[in-house]
PDB file of C-alpha atoms in Angstrom:
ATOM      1  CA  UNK A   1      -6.594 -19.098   6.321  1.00  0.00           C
ATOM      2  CA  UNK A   2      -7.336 -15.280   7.391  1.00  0.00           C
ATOM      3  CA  UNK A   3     -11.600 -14.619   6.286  1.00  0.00           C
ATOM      4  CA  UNK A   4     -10.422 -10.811   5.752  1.00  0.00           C
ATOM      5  CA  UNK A   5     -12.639  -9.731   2.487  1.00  0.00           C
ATOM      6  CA  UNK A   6     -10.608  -8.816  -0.360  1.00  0.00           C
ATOM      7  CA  UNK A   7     -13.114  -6.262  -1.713  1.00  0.00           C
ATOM      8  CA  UNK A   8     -11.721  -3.779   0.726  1.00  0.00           C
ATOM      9  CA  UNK A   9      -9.568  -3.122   3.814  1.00  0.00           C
ATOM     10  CA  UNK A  10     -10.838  -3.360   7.221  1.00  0.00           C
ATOM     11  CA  UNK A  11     -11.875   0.134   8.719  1.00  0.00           C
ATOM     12  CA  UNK A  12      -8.442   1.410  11.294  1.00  0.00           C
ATOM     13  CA  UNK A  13      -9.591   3.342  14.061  1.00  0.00           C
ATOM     14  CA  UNK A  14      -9.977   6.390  12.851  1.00  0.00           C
ATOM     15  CA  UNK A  15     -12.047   5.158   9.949  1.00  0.00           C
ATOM     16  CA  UNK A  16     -14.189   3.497  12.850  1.00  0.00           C
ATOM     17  CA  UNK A  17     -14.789   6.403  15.049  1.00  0.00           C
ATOM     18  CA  UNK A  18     -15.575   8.885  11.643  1.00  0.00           C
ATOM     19  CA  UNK A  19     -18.272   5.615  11.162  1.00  0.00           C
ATOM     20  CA  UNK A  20     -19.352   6.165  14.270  1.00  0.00           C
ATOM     21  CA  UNK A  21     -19.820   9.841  14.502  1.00  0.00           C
ATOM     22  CA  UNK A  22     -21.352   9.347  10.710  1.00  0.00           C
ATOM     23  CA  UNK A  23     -23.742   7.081  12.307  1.00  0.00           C
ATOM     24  CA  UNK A  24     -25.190   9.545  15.141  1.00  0.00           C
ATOM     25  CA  UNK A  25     -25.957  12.013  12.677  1.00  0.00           C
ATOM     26  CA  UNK A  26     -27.821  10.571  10.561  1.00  0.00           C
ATOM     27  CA  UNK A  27     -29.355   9.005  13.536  1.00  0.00           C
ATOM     28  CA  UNK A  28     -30.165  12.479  14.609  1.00  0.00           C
ATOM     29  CA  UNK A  29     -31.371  13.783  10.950  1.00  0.00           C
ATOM     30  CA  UNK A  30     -33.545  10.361  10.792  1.00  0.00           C
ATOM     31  CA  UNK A  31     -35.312  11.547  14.351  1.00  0.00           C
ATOM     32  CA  UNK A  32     -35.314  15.039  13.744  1.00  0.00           C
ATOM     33  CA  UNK A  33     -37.540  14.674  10.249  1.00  0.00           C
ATOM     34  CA  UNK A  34     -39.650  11.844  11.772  1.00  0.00           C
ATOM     35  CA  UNK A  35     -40.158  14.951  14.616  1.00  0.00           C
ATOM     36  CA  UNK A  36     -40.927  17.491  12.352  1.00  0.00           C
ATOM     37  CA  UNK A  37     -43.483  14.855  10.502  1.00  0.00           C
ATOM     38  CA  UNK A  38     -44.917  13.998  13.787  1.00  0.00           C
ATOM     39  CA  UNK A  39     -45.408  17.655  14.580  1.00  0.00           C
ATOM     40  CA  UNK A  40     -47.510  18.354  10.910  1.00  0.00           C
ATOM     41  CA  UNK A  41     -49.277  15.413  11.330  1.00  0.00           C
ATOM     42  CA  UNK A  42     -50.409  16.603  14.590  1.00  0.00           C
ATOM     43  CA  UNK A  43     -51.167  19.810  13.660  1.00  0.00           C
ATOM     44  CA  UNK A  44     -53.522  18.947  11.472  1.00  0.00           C
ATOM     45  CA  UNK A  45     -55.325  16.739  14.067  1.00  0.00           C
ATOM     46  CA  UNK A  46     -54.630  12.981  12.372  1.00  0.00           C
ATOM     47  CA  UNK A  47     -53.238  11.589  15.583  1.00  0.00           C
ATOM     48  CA  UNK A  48     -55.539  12.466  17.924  1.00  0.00           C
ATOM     49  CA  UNK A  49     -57.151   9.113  19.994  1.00  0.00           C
ATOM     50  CA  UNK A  50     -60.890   9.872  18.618  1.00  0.00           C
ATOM     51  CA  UNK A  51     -58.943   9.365  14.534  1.00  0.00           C
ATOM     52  CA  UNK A  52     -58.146   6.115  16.359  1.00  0.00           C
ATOM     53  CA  UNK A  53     -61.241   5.499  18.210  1.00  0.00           C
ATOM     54  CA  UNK A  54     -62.809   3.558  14.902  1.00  0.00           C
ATOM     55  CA  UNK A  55     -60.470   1.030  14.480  1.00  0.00           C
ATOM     56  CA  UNK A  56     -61.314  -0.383  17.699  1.00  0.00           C
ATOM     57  CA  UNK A  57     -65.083   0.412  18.272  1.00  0.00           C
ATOM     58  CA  UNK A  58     -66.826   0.135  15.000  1.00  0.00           C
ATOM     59  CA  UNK A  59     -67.119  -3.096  13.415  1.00  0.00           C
ATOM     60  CA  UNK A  60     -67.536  -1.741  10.007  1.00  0.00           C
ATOM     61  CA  UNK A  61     -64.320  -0.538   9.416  1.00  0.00           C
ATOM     62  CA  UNK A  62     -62.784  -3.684   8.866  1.00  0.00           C
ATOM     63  CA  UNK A  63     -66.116  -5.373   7.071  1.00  0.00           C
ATOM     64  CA  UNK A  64     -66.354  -2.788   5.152  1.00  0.00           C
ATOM     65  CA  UNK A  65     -63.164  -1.086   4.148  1.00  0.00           C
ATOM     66  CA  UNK A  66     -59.918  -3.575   5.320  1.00  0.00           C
ATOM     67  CA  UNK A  67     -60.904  -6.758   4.913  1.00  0.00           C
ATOM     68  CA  UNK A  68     -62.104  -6.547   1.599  1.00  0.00           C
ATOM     69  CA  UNK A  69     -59.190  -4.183   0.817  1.00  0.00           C
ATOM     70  CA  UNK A  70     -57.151  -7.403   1.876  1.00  0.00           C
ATOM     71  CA  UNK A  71     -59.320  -9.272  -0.229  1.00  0.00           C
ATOM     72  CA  UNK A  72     -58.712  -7.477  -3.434  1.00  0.00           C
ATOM     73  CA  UNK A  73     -55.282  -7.877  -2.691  1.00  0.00           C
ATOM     74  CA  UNK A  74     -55.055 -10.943  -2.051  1.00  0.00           C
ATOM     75  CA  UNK A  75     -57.023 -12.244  -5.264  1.00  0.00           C
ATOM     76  CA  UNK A  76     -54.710 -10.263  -7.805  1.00  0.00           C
ATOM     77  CA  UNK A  77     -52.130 -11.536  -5.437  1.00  0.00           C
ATOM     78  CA  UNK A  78     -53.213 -15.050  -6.021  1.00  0.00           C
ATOM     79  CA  UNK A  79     -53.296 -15.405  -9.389  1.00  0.00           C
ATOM     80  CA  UNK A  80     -50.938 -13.283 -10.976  1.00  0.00           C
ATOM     81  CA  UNK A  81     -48.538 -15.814  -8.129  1.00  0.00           C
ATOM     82  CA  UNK A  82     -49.885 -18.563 -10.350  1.00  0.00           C
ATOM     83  CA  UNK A  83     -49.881 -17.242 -13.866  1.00  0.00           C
ATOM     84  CA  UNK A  84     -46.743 -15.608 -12.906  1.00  0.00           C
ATOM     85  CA  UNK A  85     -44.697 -19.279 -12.152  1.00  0.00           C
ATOM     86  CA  UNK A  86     -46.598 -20.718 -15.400  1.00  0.00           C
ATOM     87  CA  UNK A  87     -45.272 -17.624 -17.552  1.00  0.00           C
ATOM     88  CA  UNK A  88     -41.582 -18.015 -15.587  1.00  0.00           C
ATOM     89  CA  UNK A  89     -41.184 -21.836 -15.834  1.00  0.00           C
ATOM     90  CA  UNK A  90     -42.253 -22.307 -19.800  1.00  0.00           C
ATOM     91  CA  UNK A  91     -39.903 -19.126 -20.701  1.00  0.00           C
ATOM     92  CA  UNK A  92     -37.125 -19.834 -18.157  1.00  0.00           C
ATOM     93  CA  UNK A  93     -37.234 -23.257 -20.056  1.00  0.00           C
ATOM     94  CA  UNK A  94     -37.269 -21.177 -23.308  1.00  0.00           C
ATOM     95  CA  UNK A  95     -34.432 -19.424 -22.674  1.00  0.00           C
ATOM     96  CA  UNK A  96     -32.452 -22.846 -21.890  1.00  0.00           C
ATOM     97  CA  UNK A  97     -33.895 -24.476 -25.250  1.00  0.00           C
ATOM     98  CA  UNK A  98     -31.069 -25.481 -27.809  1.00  0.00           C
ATOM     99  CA  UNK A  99     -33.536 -24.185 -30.553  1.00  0.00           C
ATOM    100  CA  UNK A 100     -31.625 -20.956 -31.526  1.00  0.00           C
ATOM    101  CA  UNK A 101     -34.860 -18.863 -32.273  1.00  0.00           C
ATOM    102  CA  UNK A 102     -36.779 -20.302 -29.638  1.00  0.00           C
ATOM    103  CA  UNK A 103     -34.114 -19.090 -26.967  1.00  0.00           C
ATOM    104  CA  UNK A 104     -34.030 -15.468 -28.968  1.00  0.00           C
ATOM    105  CA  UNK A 105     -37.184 -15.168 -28.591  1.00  0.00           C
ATOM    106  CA  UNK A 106     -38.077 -16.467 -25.244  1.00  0.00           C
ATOM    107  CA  UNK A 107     -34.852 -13.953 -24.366  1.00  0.00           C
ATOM    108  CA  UNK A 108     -36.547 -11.133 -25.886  1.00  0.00           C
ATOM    109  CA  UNK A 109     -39.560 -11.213 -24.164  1.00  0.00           C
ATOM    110  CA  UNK A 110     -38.164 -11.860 -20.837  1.00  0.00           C
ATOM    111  CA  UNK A 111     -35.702  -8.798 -20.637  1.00  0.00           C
ATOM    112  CA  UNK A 112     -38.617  -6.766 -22.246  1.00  0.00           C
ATOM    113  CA  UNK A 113     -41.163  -6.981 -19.797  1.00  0.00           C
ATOM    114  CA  UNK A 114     -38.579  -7.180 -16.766  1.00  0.00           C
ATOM    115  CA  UNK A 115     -37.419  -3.331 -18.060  1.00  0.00           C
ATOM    116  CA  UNK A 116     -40.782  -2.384 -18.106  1.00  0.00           C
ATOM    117  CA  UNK A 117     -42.630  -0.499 -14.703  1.00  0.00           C
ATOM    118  CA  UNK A 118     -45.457  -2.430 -13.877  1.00  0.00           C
ATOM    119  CA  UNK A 119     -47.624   0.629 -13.525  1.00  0.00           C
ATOM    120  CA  UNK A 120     -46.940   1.564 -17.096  1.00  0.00           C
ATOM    121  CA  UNK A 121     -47.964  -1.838 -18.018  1.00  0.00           C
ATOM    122  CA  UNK A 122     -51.028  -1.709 -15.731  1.00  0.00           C
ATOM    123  CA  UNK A 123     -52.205   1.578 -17.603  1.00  0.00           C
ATOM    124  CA  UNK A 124     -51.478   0.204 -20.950  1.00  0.00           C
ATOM    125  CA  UNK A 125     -53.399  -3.169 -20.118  1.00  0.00           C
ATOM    126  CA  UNK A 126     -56.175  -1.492 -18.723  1.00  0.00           C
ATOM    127  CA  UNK A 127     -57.072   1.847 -20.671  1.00  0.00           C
ATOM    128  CA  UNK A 128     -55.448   0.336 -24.034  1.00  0.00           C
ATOM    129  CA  UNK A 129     -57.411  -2.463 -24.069  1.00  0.00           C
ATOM    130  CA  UNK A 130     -59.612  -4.300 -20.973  1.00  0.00           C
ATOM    131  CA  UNK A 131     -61.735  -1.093 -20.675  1.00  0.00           C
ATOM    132  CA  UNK A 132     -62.530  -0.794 -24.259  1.00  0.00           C
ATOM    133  CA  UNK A 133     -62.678  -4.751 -24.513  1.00  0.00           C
ATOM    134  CA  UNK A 134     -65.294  -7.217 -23.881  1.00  0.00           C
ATOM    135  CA  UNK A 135     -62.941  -9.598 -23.148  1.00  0.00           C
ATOM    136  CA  UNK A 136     -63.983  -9.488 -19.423  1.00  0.00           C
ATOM    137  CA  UNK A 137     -67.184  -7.414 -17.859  1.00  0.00           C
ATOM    138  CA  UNK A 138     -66.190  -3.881 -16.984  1.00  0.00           C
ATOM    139  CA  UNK A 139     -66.261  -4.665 -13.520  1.00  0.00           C
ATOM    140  CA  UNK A 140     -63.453  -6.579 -13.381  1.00  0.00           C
ATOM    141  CA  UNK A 141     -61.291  -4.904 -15.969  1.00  0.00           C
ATOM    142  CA  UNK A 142     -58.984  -3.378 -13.287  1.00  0.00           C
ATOM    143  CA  UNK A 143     -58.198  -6.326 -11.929  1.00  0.00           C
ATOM    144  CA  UNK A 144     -57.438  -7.861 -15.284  1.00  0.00           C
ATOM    145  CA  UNK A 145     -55.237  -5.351 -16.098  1.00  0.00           C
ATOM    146  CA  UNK A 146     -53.234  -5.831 -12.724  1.00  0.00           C
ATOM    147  CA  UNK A 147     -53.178  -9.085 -13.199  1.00  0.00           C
ATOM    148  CA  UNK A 148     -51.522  -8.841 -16.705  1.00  0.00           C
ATOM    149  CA  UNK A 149     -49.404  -6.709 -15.205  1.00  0.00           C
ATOM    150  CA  UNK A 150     -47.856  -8.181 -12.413  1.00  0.00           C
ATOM    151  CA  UNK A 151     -47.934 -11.709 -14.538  1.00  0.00           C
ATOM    152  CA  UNK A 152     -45.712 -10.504 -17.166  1.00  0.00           C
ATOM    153  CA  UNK A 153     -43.253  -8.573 -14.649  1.00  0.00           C
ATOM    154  CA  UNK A 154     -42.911 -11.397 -12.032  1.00  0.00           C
ATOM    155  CA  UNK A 155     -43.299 -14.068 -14.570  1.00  0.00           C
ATOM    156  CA  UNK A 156     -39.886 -13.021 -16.253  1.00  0.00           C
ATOM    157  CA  UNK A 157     -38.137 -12.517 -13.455  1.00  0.00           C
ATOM    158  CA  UNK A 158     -38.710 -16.263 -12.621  1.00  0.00           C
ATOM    159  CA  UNK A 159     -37.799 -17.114 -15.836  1.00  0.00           C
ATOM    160  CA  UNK A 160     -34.577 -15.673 -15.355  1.00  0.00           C
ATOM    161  CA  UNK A 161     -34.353 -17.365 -12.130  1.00  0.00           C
ATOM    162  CA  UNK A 162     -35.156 -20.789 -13.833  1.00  0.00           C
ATOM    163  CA  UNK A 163     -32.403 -19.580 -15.730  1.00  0.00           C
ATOM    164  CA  UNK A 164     -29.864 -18.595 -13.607  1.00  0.00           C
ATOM    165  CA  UNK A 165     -30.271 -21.626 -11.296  1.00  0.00           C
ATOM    166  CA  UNK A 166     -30.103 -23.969 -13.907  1.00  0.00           C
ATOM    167  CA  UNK A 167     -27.180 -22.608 -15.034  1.00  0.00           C
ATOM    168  CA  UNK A 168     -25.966 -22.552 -11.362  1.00  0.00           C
ATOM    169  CA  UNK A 169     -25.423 -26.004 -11.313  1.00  0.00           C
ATOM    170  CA  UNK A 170     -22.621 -28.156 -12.058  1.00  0.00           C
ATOM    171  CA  UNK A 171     -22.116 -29.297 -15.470  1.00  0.00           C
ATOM    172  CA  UNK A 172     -21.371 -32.950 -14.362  1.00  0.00           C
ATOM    173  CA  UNK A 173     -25.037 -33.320 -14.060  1.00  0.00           C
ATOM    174  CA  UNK A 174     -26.243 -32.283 -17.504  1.00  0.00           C
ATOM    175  CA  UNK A 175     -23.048 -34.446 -18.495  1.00  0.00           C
ATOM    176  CA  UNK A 176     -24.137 -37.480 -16.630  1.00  0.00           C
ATOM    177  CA  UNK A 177     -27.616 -37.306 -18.321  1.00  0.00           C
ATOM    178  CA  UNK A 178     -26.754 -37.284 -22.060  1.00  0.00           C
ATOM    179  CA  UNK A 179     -24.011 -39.921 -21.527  1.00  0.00           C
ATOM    180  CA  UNK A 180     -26.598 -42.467 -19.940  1.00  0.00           C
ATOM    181  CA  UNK A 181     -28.506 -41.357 -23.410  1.00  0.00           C
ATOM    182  CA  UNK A 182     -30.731 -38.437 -22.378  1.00  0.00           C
ATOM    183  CA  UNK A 183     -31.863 -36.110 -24.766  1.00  0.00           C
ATOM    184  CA  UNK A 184     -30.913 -32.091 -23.572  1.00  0.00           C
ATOM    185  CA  UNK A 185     -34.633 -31.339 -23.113  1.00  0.00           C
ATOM    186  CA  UNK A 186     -35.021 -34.496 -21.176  1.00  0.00           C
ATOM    187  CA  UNK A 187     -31.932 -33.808 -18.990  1.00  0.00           C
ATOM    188  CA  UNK A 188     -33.724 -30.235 -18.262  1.00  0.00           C
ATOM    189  CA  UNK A 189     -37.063 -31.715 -17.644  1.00  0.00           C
ATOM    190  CA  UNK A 190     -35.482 -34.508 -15.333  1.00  0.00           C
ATOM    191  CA  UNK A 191     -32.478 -34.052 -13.770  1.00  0.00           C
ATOM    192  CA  UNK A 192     -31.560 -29.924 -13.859  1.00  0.00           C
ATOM    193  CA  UNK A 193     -34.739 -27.912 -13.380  1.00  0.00           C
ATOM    194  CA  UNK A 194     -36.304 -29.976 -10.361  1.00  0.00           C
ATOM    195  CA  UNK A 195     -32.623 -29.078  -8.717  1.00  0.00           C
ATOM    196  CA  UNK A 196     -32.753 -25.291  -9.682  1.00  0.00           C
ATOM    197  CA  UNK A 197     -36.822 -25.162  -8.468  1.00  0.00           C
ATOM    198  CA  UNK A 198     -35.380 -26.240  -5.094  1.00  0.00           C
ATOM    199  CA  UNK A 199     -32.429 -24.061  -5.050  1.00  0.00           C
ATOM    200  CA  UNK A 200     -34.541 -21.141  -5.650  1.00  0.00           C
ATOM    201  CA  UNK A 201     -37.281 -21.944  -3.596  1.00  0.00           C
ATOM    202  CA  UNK A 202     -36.490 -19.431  -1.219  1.00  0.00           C
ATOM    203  CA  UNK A 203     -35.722 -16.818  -3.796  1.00  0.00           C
ATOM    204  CA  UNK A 204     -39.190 -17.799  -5.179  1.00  0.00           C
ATOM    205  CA  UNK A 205     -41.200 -17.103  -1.758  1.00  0.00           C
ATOM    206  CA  UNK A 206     -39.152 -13.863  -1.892  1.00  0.00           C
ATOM    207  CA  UNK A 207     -40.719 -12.976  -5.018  1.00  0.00           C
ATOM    208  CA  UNK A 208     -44.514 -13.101  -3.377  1.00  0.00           C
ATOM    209  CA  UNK A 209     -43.369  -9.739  -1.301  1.00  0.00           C
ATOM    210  CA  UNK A 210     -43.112  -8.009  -4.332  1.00  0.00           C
ATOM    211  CA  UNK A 211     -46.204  -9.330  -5.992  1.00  0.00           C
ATOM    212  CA  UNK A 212     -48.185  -8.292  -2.795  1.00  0.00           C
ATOM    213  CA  UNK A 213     -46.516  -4.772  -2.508  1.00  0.00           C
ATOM    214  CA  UNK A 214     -46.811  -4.203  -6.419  1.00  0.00           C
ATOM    215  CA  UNK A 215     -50.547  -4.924  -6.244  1.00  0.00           C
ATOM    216  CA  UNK A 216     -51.115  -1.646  -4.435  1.00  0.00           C
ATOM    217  CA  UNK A 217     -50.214  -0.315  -7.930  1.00  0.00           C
ATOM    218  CA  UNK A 218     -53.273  -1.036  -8.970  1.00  0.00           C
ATOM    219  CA  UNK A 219     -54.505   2.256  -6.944  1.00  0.00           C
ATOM    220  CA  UNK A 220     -53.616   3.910  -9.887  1.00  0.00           C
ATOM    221  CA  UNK A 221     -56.351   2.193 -11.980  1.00  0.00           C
ATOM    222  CA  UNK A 222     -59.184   2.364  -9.663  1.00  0.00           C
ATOM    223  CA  UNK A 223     -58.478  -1.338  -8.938  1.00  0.00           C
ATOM    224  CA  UNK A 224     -60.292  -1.902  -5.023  1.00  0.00           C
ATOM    225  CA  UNK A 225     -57.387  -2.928  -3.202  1.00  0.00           C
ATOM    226  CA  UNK A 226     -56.247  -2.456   0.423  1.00  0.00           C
ATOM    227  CA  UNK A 227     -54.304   0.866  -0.425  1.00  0.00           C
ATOM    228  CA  UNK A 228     -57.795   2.098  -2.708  1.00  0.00           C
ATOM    229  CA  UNK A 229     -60.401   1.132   0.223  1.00  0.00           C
ATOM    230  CA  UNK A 230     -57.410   2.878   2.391  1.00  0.00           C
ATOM    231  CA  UNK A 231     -58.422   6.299   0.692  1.00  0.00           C
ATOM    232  CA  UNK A 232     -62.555   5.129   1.204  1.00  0.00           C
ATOM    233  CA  UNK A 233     -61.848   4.478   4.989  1.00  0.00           C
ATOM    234  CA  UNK A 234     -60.029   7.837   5.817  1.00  0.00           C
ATOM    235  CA  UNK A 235     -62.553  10.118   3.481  1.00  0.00           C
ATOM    236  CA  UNK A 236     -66.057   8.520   5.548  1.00  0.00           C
ATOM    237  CA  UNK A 237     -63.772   9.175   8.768  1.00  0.00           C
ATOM    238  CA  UNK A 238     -61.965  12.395   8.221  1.00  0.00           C
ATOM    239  CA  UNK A 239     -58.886  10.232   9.430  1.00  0.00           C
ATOM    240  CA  UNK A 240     -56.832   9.266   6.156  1.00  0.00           C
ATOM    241  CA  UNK A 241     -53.353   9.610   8.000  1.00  0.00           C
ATOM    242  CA  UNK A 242     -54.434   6.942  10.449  1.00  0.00           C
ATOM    243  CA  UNK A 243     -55.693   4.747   7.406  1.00  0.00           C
ATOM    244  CA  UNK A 244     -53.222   4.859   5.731  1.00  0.00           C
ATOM    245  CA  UNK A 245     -50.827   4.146   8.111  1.00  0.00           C
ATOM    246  CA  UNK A 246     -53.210   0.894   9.251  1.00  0.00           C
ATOM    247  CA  UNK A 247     -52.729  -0.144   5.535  1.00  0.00           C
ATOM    248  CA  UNK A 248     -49.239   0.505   5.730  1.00  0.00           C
ATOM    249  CA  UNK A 249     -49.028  -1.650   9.328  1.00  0.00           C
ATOM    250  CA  UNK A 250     -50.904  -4.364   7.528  1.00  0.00           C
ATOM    251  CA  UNK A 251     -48.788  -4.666   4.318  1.00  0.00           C
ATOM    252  CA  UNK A 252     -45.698  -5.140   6.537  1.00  0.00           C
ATOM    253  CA  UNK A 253     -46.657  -7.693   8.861  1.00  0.00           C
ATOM    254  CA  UNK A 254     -47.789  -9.715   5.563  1.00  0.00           C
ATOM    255  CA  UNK A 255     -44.614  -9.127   3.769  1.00  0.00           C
ATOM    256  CA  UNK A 256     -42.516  -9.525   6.992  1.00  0.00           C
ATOM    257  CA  UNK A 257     -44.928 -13.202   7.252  1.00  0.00           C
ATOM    258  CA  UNK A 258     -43.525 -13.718   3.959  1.00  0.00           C
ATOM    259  CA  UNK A 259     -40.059 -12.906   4.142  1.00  0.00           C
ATOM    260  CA  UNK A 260     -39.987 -14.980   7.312  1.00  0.00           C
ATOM    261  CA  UNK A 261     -41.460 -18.030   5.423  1.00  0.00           C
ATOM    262  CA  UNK A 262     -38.622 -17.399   2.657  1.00  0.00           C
ATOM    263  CA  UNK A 263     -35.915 -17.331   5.571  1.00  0.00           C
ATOM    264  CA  UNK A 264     -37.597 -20.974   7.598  1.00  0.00           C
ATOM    265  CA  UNK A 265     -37.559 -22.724   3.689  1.00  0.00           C
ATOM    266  CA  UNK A 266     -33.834 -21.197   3.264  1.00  0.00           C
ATOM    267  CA  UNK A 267     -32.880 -23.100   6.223  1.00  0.00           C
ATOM    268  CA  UNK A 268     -34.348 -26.058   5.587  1.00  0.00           C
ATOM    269  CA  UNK A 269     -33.238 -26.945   2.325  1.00  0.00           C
ATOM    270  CA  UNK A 270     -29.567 -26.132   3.827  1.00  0.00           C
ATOM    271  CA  UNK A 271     -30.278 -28.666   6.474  1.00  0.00           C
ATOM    272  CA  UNK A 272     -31.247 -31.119   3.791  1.00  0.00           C
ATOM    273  CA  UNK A 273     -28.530 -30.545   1.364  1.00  0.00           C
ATOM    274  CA  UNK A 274     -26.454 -30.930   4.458  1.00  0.00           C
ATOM    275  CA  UNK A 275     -27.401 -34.251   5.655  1.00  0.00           C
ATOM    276  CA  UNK A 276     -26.973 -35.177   2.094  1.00  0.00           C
TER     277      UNK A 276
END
């Protein structure tokens, strides 16, 4: 059987050589406006070795300015990961409940908060209510509105993972659970959403990328992450282009850590549910 896609026909020669020459120049445009960056950037002195020089020789940069920037991000990180699969599973679970107004609602809030930017929910949390509020010491109000934030955005779109990948599965299995006398929640609880939490496993890791990046959000609230102690580090050192793009060197290698942890559990659960 011929794998040609149906979505659209294979590219003749002509069509490859225009892709080609399409190719080169925006190659070209790519290098020419990463030159012309370059060539501000040195202008103004930013890349010079001695904007460098601190990152290597003093100590204090990083036990003062990166590593608790990673810190900060790492602890709204943390738990808005956790409150975030909490919020996902008992809503994704909503969603699937045969209780009409239970599923409405759970549906509701779900598509609400996954239409809403997180930063508009991270000003809202924080100036609407956690810095007027003594809910929480003013000290840690910025991170409780980031947290809020990024719990109620990632949370629902778990939810509608839970969703989708219970959904995702065949209907034999629900089937086979309410004939042996199963009850629909009890079918859920046992048999279809520990399947779909292992189908989207990898989708799940996947989702920790976006928590990380999203926490640098909190910049915007004066919430001391690595992005905010980014800004401290290049105004003591005159060399903000440099931290910044430190901070920026940083976030990727975590995310690409990530993203290559989502990949190795991809392949793994495809090795299992091959052997099987």
């Amino acid at each position: 059987m011929s794998t040609q896609t149906v979505l659209f026909d294979a590219p003749g020669p002509k069509a490859r050589v225009r892709h080609r020459i399409l190719t080169v120049i925006g190659a070209l445009i790519a290098i020419a406006i990463a030159y012309f960056v370059y060539l501000k950037f040195d202008e103004a002195g930013q890349l010079k070795a001695s904007m460098w020089e601190p990152f290597v020789i003093d100590p204090e940069v990083w036990t003062s300015y990166l590593i608790p920037g990673l810190k900060g991000t790492f602890t709204a990180a943390g738990i808005s990961i956790v409150l975030a699969v909490i919020f996902g599973l008992l809503f994704g679970m909503g969603r699937l409940s045969p209780i009409g107004p239970v599923r409405w609602f759970c549906s509701v809030i779900v598509e609400f908060f996954r239409a809403v930017p997180v930063l508009l929910m991270m000003v809202f949390a924080y100036f609407g209510y956690f810095a007027t509020s003594d809910l929480v010491p003013n000290v840690h109000a910025p991170l409780a509105a980031v947290v809020t934030a990024l719990t109620l955005y990632n949370g629902a779109v778990i939810a509608e993972l839970v969703r989708s990948g219970v959904h995702g599965l065949p209907k034999g299995q629900a089937e086979a659970g309410l004939a042996v006398g199963l009850t629909p929640g009890q079918v859920l609880r046992s048999i279809e959403l520990p399947q779909a939490l292992t189908a989207m496993l990898p989708a799940l890791v996947g989702q920790l990328v976006v928590v990380l990046k999203d926490s640098a959000l909190g910049y915007g609230i004066t919430y001391l992450e690595l992005l905010t102690w980014s800004k401290t580090l290049g105004s003591a050192y005159a060399n903000t282009v440099p931290a910044y793009i430190v901070a920026g060197i940083l976030f990727i290698i975590i995310n690409y850590s990530l993203t290559k942890l989502a990949v190795y559990l991809e392949g793994r659960l495809k090795k299992r549910r091959a052997r099987s």
